[in-house]
PDB file of C-alpha atoms in Angstrom:
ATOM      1  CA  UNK A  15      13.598 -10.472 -18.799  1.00  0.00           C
ATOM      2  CA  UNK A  16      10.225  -8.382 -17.368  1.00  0.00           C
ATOM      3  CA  UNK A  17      10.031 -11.611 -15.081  1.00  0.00           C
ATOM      4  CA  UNK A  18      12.902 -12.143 -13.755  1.00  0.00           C
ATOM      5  CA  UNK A  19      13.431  -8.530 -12.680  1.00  0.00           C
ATOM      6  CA  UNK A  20      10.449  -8.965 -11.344  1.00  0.00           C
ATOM      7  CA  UNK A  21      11.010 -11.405  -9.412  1.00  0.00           C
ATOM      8  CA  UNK A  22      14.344 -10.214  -8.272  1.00  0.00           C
ATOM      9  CA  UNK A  23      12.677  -7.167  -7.032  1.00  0.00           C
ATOM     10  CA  UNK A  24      10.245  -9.350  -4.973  1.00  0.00           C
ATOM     11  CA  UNK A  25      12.840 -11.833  -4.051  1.00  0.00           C
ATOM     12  CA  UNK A  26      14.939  -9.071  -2.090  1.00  0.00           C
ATOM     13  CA  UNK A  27      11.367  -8.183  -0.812  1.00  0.00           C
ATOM     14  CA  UNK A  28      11.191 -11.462   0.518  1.00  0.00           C
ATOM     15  CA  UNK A  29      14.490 -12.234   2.170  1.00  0.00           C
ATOM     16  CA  UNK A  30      14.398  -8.080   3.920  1.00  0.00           C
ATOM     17  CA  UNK A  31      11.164  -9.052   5.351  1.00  0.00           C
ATOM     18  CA  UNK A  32      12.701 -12.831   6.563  1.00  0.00           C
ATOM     19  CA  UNK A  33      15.850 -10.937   8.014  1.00  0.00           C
ATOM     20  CA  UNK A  34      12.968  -8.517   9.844  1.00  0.00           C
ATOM     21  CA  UNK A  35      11.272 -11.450  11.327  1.00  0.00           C
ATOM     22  CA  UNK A  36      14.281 -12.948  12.774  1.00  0.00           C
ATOM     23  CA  UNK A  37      16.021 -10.027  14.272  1.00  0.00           C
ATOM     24  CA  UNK A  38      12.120  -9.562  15.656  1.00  0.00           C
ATOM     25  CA  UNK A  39      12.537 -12.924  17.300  1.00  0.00           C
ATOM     26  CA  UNK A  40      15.895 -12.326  18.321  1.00  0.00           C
ATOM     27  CA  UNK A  41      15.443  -9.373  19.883  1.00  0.00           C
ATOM     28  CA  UNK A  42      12.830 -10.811  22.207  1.00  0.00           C
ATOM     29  CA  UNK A  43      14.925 -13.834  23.097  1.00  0.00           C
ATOM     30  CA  UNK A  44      12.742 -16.216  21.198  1.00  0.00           C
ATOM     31  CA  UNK A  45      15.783 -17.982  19.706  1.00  0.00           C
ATOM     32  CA  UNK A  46      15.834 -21.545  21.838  1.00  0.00           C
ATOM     33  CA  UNK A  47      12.908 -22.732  19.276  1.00  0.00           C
ATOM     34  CA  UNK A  48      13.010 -21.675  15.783  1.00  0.00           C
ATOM     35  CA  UNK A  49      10.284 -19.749  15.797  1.00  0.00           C
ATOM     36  CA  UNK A  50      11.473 -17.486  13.323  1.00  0.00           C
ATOM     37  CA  UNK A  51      11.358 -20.748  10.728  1.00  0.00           C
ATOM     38  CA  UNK A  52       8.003 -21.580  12.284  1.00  0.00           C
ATOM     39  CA  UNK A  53       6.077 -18.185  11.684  1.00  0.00           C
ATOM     40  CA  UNK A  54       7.539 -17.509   8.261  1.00  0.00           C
ATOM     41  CA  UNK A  55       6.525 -21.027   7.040  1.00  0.00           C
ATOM     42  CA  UNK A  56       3.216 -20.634   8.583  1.00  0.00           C
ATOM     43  CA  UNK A  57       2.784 -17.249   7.348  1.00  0.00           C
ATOM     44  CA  UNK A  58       4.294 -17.913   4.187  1.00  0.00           C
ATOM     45  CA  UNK A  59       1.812 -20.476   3.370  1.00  0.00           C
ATOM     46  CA  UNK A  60      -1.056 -18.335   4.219  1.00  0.00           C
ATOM     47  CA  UNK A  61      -0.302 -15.538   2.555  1.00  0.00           C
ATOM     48  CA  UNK A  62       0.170 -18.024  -0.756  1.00  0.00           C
ATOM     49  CA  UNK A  63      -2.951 -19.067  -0.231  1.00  0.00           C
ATOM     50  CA  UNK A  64      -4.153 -15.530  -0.420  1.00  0.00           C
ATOM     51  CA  UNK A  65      -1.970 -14.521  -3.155  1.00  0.00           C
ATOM     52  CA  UNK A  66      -3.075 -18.054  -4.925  1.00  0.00           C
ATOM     53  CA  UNK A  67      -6.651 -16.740  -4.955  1.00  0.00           C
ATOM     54  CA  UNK A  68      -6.362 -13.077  -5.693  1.00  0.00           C
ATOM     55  CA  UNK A  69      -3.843 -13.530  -8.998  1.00  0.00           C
ATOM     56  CA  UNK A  70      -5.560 -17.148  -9.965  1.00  0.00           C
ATOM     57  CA  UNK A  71      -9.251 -15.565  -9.297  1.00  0.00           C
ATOM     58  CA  UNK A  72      -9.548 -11.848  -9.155  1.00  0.00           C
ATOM     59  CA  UNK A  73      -6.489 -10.897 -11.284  1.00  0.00           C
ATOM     60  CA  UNK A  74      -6.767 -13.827 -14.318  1.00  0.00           C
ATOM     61  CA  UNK A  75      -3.350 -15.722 -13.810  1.00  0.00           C
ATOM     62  CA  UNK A  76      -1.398 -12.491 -14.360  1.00  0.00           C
ATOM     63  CA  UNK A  77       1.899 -13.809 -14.864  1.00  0.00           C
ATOM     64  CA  UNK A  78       3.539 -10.775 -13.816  1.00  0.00           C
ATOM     65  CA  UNK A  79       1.393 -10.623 -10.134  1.00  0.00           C
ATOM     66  CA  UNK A  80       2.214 -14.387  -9.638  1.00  0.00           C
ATOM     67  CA  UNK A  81       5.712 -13.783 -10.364  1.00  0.00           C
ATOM     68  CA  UNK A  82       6.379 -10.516  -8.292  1.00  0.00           C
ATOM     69  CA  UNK A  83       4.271 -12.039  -5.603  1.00  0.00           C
ATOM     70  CA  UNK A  84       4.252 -15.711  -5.094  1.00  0.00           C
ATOM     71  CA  UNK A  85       7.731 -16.444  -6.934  1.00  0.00           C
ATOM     72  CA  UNK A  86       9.342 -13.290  -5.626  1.00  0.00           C
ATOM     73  CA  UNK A  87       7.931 -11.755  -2.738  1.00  0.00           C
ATOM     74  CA  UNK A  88       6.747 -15.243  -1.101  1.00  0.00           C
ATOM     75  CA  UNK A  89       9.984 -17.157  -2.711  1.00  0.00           C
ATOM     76  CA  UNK A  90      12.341 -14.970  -0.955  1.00  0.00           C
ATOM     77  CA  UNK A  91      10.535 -14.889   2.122  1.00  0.00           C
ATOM     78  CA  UNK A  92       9.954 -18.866   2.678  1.00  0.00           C
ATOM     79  CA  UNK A  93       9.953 -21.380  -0.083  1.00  0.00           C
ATOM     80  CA  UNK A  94       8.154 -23.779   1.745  1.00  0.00           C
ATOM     81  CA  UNK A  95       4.763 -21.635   0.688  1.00  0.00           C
ATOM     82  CA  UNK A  96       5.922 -22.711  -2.777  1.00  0.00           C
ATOM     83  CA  UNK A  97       6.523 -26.391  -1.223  1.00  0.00           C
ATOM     84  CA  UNK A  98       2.673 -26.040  -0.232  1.00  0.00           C
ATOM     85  CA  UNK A  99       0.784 -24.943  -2.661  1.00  0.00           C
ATOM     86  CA  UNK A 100       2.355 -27.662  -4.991  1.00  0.00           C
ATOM     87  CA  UNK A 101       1.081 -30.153  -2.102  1.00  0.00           C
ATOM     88  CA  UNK A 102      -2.504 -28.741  -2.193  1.00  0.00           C
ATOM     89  CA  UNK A 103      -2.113 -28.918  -6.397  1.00  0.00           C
ATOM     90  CA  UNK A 104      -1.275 -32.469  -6.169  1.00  0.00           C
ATOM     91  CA  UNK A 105      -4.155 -33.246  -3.835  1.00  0.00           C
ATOM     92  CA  UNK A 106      -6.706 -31.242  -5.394  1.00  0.00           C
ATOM     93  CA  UNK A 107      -5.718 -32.951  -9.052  1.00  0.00           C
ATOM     94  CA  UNK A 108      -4.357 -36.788  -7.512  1.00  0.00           C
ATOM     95  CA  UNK A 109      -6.081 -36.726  -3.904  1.00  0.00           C
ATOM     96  CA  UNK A 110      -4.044 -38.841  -1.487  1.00  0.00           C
ATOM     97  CA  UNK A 111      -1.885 -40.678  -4.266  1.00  0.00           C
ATOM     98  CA  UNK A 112       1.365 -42.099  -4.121  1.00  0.00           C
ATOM     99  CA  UNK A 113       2.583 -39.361  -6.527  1.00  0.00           C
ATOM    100  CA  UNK A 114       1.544 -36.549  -3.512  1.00  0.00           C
ATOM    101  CA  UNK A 115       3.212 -38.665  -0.237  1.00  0.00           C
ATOM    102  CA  UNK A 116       5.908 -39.628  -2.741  1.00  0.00           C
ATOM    103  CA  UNK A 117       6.299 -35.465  -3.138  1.00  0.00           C
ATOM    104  CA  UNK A 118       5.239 -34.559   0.652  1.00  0.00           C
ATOM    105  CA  UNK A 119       7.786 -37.010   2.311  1.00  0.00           C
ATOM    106  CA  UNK A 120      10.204 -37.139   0.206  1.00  0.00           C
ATOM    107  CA  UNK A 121      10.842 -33.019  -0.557  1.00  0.00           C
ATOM    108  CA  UNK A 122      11.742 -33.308   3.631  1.00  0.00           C
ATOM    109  CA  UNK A 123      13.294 -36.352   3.574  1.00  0.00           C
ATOM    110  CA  UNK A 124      15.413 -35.643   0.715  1.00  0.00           C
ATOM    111  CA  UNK A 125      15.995 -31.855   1.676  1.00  0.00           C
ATOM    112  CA  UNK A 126      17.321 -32.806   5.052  1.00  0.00           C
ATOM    113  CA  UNK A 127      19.671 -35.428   3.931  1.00  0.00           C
ATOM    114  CA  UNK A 128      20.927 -33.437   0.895  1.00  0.00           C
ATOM    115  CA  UNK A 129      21.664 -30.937   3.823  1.00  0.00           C
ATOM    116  CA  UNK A 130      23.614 -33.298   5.893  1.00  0.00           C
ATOM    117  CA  UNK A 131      25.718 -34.702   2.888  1.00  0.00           C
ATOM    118  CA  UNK A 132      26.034 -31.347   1.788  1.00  0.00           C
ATOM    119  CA  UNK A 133      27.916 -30.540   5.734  1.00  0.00           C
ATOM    120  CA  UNK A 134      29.431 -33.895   5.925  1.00  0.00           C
ATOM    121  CA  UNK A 135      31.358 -33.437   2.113  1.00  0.00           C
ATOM    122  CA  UNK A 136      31.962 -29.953   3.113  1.00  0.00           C
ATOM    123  CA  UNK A 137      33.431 -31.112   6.848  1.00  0.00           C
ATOM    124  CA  UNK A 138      35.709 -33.491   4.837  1.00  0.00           C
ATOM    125  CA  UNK A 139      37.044 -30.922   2.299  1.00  0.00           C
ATOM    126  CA  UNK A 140      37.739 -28.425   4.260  1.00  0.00           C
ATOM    127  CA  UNK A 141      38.938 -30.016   7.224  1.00  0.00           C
TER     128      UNK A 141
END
């Protein structure tokens, strides 16, 4: 229970400081790219990498960190830092293996056209 509050607690974290960024972008008309996406991805990933380190290395794999942090903080900011640090597992353990372009390609590949089923059933039903 500890954990998931936890992670809760970082999770709305997360998604206040995503709805910062893009009324940030918005505000300065930088809305015709998604840069908003972009820099929170980008970010995101960085900071995992940081918070990777620092728990993993400095704090001992506190489990209550990791969770606040990574799973909560990170999570509801951008789960695509999530998305990358499982790549850099995979290639750190595998190296370039089928099992990590299976998981690289296919988490976007798969995402996007769960997405557009997802619109297309919806379209249908509610139409």
């Amino acid at each position: 229970m500890k954990l998931l509050l936890l992670a809760s607690a970082g999770g709305a974290i997360g998604a206040g400081l995503r709805f910062l960024v893009n009324q940030s972008f918005a505000e300065r008309g930088l809305i015709a790219f998604p840069w908003p996406t972009l820099a929170v991805n980008v970010g995101g990933g960085f900071l995992m990498g940081v918070v990777f380190v620092v728990v993993h290395e400095r704090l001992g794999g506190s489990p209550e960190w990791r969770t606040f942090l990574a799973t909560g903080i990170l999570g509801g900011l951008t789960t695509f830092s999530a998305y990358s640090l499982d790549m850099m597992n995979m290639l750190t353990i595998d190296g370039m293996s089928l099992r990590f372009l299976a998981y690289t390609l296919g988490s976007v590949v798969f995402a996007f056209a769960a997405l557009a089923c997802g619109m297309w059933l919806a379209r249908a039903v509610i139409a």
